[in-house]
């Protein structure tokens, strides 16, 4: 199952070429990733306090420039795989406001679960694993 999170481009995201600076793509992906994990794994408070984890790797393929405009762009997020102490999320920034769905960027993010105090790797809790496995999307 794919999760979709809308993101609005802010004036401060625009660079001297009149499009979103490539660094801001990471902000959009992070915003959607946190919303996705909060909903999928569930939390009543601070997600990272309840389910400590860190982003250890993220690759982004930039496919076209994002421009300042309204309506928002969508960021789709899904689970690609689940390991013992980590999981991999796929995502894409996409425009569905027209007749076609145009993809602006694709990303792969690897998250490692950690102990909240020692920051050492920890195994995924069974509740985390079960929730993530329900959202695996296979190509």
Coordinates of N, CA and C in Angstrom, one line a residue:
X1 N 0.8 -1.2 0.0 CA 0.0 0.0 0.0 C 0.9 1.2 0.0
X2 N 0.6 2.2 -0.9 CA 1.3 3.4 -1.0 C 0.6 4.5 -0.2
X3 N 1.4 5.3 0.6 CA 0.9 6.4 1.4 C 1.2 7.7 0.6
X4 N 0.3 8.6 0.6 CA 0.5 9.9 -0.1 C 0.4 11.0 0.8
X5 N 1.4 11.9 0.8 CA 1.5 13.1 1.6 C 1.7 14.3 0.7
X6 N 0.8 15.3 0.8 CA 0.9 16.5 0.0 C 2.0 17.5 0.6
X7 N 2.8 18.1 -0.3 CA 3.7 19.1 0.2 C 3.6 20.4 -0.7
X8 N 3.5 21.5 0.0 CA 3.5 22.8 -0.7 C 4.9 23.3 -0.8
X9 N 5.2 23.9 -2.0 CA 6.5 24.6 -2.2 C 6.4 25.9 -1.5
X10 N 7.4 26.3 -0.8 CA 7.5 27.6 -0.1 C 8.4 28.5 -0.9
X11 N 8.2 29.8 -0.8 CA 9.0 30.7 -1.5 C 10.5 30.5 -1.2
X12 N 10.8 30.2 0.1 CA 12.1 30.1 0.5 C 12.8 28.8 -0.1
X13 N 12.0 27.9 -0.7 CA 12.6 26.7 -1.3 C 13.2 27.0 -2.7
X14 N 12.8 28.1 -3.3 CA 13.2 28.4 -4.6 C 14.7 29.0 -4.7
X15 N 15.4 28.5 -5.7 CA 16.8 29.0 -5.8 C 16.9 30.0 -7.0
X16 N 18.1 30.4 -7.3 CA 18.3 31.5 -8.3 C 17.9 31.0 -9.7
X17 N 17.6 29.8 -9.9 CA 17.1 29.3 -11.2 C 15.6 29.2 -11.3
X18 N 14.9 29.7 -10.3 CA 13.5 29.7 -10.2 C 12.8 28.4 -10.1
X19 N 13.5 27.4 -9.5 CA 12.9 26.1 -9.2 C 13.4 25.7 -7.8
X20 N 12.8 24.7 -7.3 CA 13.1 24.2 -5.9 C 14.6 23.7 -5.9
X21 N 15.3 24.2 -4.9 CA 16.7 23.8 -4.7 C 16.7 22.3 -4.4
X22 N 17.7 21.6 -5.0 CA 17.7 20.1 -4.8 C 17.8 19.7 -3.4
X23 N 18.4 20.5 -2.5 CA 18.4 20.1 -1.1 C 17.0 20.0 -0.5
X24 N 16.1 20.8 -0.9 CA 14.8 20.9 -0.4 C 14.0 19.6 -0.7
X25 N 14.4 18.9 -1.8 CA 13.7 17.6 -2.1 C 13.8 16.7 -0.8
X26 N 15.0 16.7 -0.2 CA 15.2 15.9 1.0 C 14.2 16.3 2.1
X27 N 13.9 17.6 2.3 CA 12.9 18.0 3.2 C 11.6 17.5 2.9
X28 N 11.2 17.5 1.7 CA 9.9 17.0 1.3 C 9.8 15.5 1.5
X29 N 10.8 14.8 1.2 CA 10.8 13.3 1.4 C 10.8 13.0 2.9
X30 N 11.5 13.8 3.7 CA 11.5 13.6 5.2 C 10.1 13.8 5.8
X31 N 9.5 14.9 5.4 CA 8.2 15.3 5.9 C 7.2 14.1 5.6
X32 N 7.2 13.6 4.4 CA 6.3 12.5 4.0 C 6.7 11.2 4.7
X33 N 8.0 10.9 4.9 CA 8.4 9.7 5.6 C 8.0 9.7 7.0
X34 N 8.1 10.8 7.7 CA 7.7 10.9 9.1 C 6.1 10.7 9.2
X35 N 5.4 11.4 8.3 CA 3.9 11.2 8.3 C 3.6 9.8 8.1
X36 N 4.2 9.1 7.1 CA 4.0 7.7 6.8 C 4.2 6.8 8.0
X37 N 5.4 7.0 8.6 CA 5.8 6.1 9.7 C 4.9 6.3 10.9
X38 N 4.5 7.6 11.2 CA 3.6 7.9 12.3 C 2.3 7.2 12.1
X39 N 1.8 7.2 10.9 CA 0.5 6.6 10.6 C 0.6 5.1 10.6
X40 N 1.6 4.5 9.9 CA 1.7 3.1 9.7 C 2.1 2.4 11.0
X41 N 3.1 2.8 11.7 CA 3.5 2.2 12.9 C 2.7 2.7 14.1
X42 N 2.2 3.9 14.0 CA 1.3 4.5 15.0 C 2.1 5.0 16.2
X43 N 1.7 6.1 16.7 CA 2.2 6.7 17.9 C 1.2 7.7 18.5
X44 N 1.2 7.8 19.7 CA 0.4 8.8 20.4 C 1.1 10.1 20.7
X45 N 2.4 10.1 20.6 CA 3.2 11.2 20.9 C 4.3 11.4 19.9
X46 N 5.5 11.5 20.4 CA 6.7 11.7 19.5 C 7.1 10.4 18.9
X47 N 7.0 10.3 17.6 CA 7.3 9.0 16.9 C 8.7 8.5 17.3
X48 N 9.7 9.4 17.2 CA 11.1 9.0 17.4 C 11.4 8.7 18.9
X49 N 10.6 9.2 19.8 CA 10.8 8.7 21.2 C 10.1 7.3 21.4
X50 N 9.0 7.1 20.7 CA 8.3 5.8 20.8 C 9.0 4.7 20.0
X51 N 9.6 5.1 18.8 CA 10.2 4.1 17.9 C 11.5 4.7 17.4
X52 N 12.6 4.7 18.2 CA 13.8 5.4 17.8 C 14.4 4.7 16.5
X53 N 14.8 5.6 15.6 CA 15.4 5.1 14.4 C 16.1 6.2 13.7
X54 N 17.1 5.9 12.8 CA 17.9 6.9 12.1 C 17.9 6.6 10.7
X55 N 18.0 7.6 9.9 CA 18.1 7.5 8.4 C 19.6 7.2 8.2
X56 N 20.0 6.1 7.6 CA 21.4 5.8 7.4 C 21.8 6.0 5.9
X57 N 20.9 6.0 5.0 CA 21.2 6.2 3.6 C 20.0 6.7 2.8
X58 N 20.2 7.6 1.9 CA 19.1 8.0 1.1 C 19.7 8.4 -0.3
X59 N 19.1 7.9 -1.3 CA 19.5 8.3 -2.7 C 18.3 8.9 -3.4
X60 N 18.6 9.9 -4.2 CA 17.6 10.6 -4.9 C 17.9 10.7 -6.3
X61 N 17.0 10.4 -7.2 CA 17.2 10.6 -8.6 C 16.3 11.8 -9.0
X62 N 16.9 12.9 -9.4 CA 16.2 14.1 -9.8 C 15.8 13.9 -11.3
X63 N 14.5 14.0 -11.5 CA 14.0 13.7 -12.9 C 13.5 15.0 -13.6
X64 N 13.1 16.0 -12.9 CA 12.7 17.3 -13.5 C 12.6 18.3 -12.3
X65 N 12.7 19.6 -12.7 CA 12.7 20.6 -11.6 C 11.3 20.8 -11.1
X66 N 11.2 21.0 -9.8 CA 9.9 21.4 -9.2 C 9.8 22.9 -9.1
X67 N 8.7 23.4 -9.5 CA 8.4 24.9 -9.6 C 7.5 25.3 -8.5
X68 N 7.6 26.6 -8.2 CA 6.8 27.2 -7.2 C 5.4 27.3 -7.8
X69 N 4.4 26.8 -7.1 CA 3.0 26.8 -7.6 C 2.1 26.3 -6.5
X70 N 0.8 26.5 -6.7 CA -0.2 25.9 -5.9 C -1.1 25.2 -6.9
X71 N -1.4 24.0 -6.8 CA -1.6 23.1 -5.7 C -0.3 22.4 -5.2
X72 N -0.4 21.6 -4.2 CA 0.8 20.9 -3.7 C 1.2 19.8 -4.6
X73 N 2.4 19.4 -4.5 CA 2.9 18.1 -5.1 C 2.6 17.0 -4.1
X74 N 2.5 15.8 -4.6 CA 2.4 14.6 -3.7 C 3.7 13.9 -3.5
X75 N 3.9 13.4 -2.3 CA 5.0 12.5 -2.1 C 4.5 11.2 -1.7
X76 N 4.7 10.2 -2.5 CA 4.3 8.8 -2.2 C 5.4 8.1 -1.5
X77 N 5.0 7.3 -0.5 CA 5.9 6.5 0.3 C 5.4 5.1 0.5
X78 N 6.3 4.1 0.4 CA 5.9 2.7 0.6 C 7.1 2.0 1.1
X79 N 6.9 0.8 1.6 CA 7.9 -0.1 2.2 C 8.4 -1.0 1.1
X80 N 9.7 -1.0 0.8 CA 10.3 -1.9 -0.2 C 10.7 -3.2 0.5
X81 N 11.3 -3.1 1.7 CA 11.8 -4.3 2.3 C 11.9 -4.1 3.8
X82 N 11.9 -5.2 4.6 CA 12.0 -5.2 6.0 C 13.1 -6.2 6.4
X83 N 14.1 -5.7 7.2 CA 15.1 -6.6 7.7 C 15.0 -6.8 9.2
X84 N 16.1 -7.2 9.8 CA 16.1 -7.5 11.2 C 16.2 -6.2 12.1
X85 N 17.0 -5.3 11.7 CA 17.2 -4.0 12.4 C 17.0 -2.8 11.5
X86 N 16.5 -3.0 10.2 CA 16.4 -1.9 9.3 C 15.2 -2.2 8.4
X87 N 14.8 -1.2 7.6 CA 13.8 -1.3 6.6 C 14.1 -0.3 5.5
X88 N 13.7 -0.5 4.3 CA 13.9 0.3 3.2 C 12.6 0.9 2.7
X89 N 12.5 2.2 2.5 CA 11.4 2.9 2.0 C 11.6 3.4 0.6
X90 N 10.7 3.3 -0.3 CA 10.7 3.9 -1.6 C 9.8 5.1 -1.5
X91 N 10.1 6.1 -2.3 CA 9.3 7.3 -2.4 C 9.5 8.0 -3.7
X92 N 8.5 8.8 -4.0 CA 8.6 9.6 -5.2 C 7.8 10.9 -5.0
X93 N 8.3 12.0 -5.7 CA 7.6 13.3 -5.7 C 6.9 13.3 -7.0
X94 N 5.6 13.5 -7.0 CA 4.8 13.4 -8.2 C 3.7 14.5 -8.2
X95 N 3.4 14.9 -9.5 CA 2.4 15.9 -9.7 C 1.2 15.3 -10.3
X96 N 0.1 15.3 -9.6 CA -1.1 14.7 -10.1 C -2.2 15.8 -10.4
X97 N -1.8 17.0 -10.6 CA -2.7 18.1 -10.7 C -3.2 18.2 -12.2
X98 N -2.5 17.6 -13.1 CA -2.9 17.7 -14.5 C -3.6 16.4 -15.0
X99 N -3.5 16.2 -16.3 CA -4.1 15.0 -16.9 C -3.3 13.8 -16.7
X100 N -1.9 14.0 -16.5 CA -1.0 12.9 -16.3 C -0.4 13.0 -14.9
X101 N 0.2 11.9 -14.5 CA 1.0 11.9 -13.2 C 2.5 12.0 -13.6
X102 N 3.1 13.2 -13.4 CA 4.5 13.4 -13.7 C 5.4 13.2 -12.5
X103 N 6.4 12.4 -12.6 CA 7.3 12.1 -11.5 C 8.4 13.0 -11.5
X104 N 8.7 13.7 -10.4 CA 9.8 14.7 -10.4 C 11.1 14.2 -9.7
X105 N 10.9 13.2 -8.8 CA 12.1 12.6 -8.2 C 11.7 11.2 -7.7
X106 N 12.7 10.3 -7.6 CA 12.5 9.0 -7.0 C 13.6 8.9 -5.9
X107 N 13.2 8.2 -4.8 CA 14.2 8.1 -3.7 C 14.1 6.7 -3.0
X108 N 15.2 6.3 -2.5 CA 15.3 5.1 -1.6 C 15.9 5.5 -0.3
X109 N 15.3 5.2 0.8 CA 15.7 5.5 2.1 C 15.9 4.3 3.0
X110 N 17.0 4.2 3.6 CA 17.2 3.0 4.5 C 17.2 3.6 6.0
X111 N 16.4 3.0 6.8 CA 16.2 3.4 8.2 C 16.7 2.2 9.1
X112 N 17.4 2.6 10.1 CA 17.9 1.6 11.1 C 17.2 1.9 12.4
X113 N 16.7 0.9 13.1 CA 16.1 1.1 14.4 C 17.2 1.1 15.4
X114 N 17.1 2.0 16.4 CA 18.2 2.1 17.4 C 17.6 2.2 18.8
X115 N 18.4 1.9 19.8 CA 18.0 2.1 21.2 C 18.0 3.6 21.5
X116 N 17.0 4.1 22.1 CA 16.8 5.5 22.4 C 17.9 6.1 23.2
X117 N 18.5 5.3 24.1 CA 19.5 5.8 25.0 C 20.9 5.6 24.5
X118 N 21.2 4.4 24.0 CA 22.6 4.1 23.6 C 22.9 4.4 22.1
X119 N 21.8 4.5 21.4 CA 21.9 4.7 19.9 C 22.5 3.5 19.2
X120 N 22.6 2.4 19.8 CA 23.0 1.2 19.2 C 21.9 0.6 18.4
X121 N 22.2 -0.2 17.4 CA 21.2 -0.9 16.6 C 20.4 -1.8 17.5
X122 N 19.1 -1.9 17.2 CA 18.2 -2.8 18.0 C 17.3 -3.5 17.0
X123 N 16.9 -4.7 17.3 CA 16.0 -5.4 16.4 C 14.6 -4.6 16.4
X124 N 14.0 -4.7 15.2 CA 12.6 -4.2 15.1 C 11.7 -4.9 16.1
X125 N 10.9 -4.1 16.8 CA 9.9 -4.7 17.6 C 8.9 -5.5 16.7
X126 N 8.2 -6.5 17.3 CA 7.3 -7.2 16.5 C 6.2 -6.4 15.9
X127 N 5.7 -5.4 16.7 CA 4.7 -4.5 16.3 C 5.1 -3.6 15.1
X128 N 6.4 -3.2 15.2 CA 7.0 -2.4 14.1 C 7.1 -3.2 12.8
X129 N 7.6 -4.4 13.0 CA 7.8 -5.4 11.8 C 6.5 -5.7 11.2
X130 N 5.5 -6.0 12.0 CA 4.2 -6.4 11.5 C 3.5 -5.2 10.7
X131 N 3.6 -4.0 11.3 CA 3.0 -2.8 10.6 C 3.7 -2.6 9.3
X132 N 5.0 -2.7 9.3 CA 5.8 -2.4 8.0 C 5.5 -3.5 7.0
X133 N 5.5 -4.7 7.4 CA 5.2 -5.8 6.4 C 3.9 -5.7 5.8
X134 N 2.9 -5.1 6.4 CA 1.6 -4.8 5.8 C 1.6 -3.8 4.7
X135 N 2.7 -3.0 4.6 CA 2.8 -2.0 3.6 C 3.9 -2.2 2.6
X136 N 4.4 -3.4 2.5 CA 5.4 -3.7 1.5 C 4.7 -3.7 0.1
X137 N 5.4 -3.0 -0.8 CA 4.9 -2.9 -2.2 C 6.0 -3.5 -3.0
X138 N 5.6 -4.5 -3.8 CA 6.6 -5.2 -4.7 C 6.4 -4.7 -6.1
X139 N 7.5 -4.6 -6.7 CA 7.5 -4.0 -8.1 C 6.9 -5.0 -9.1

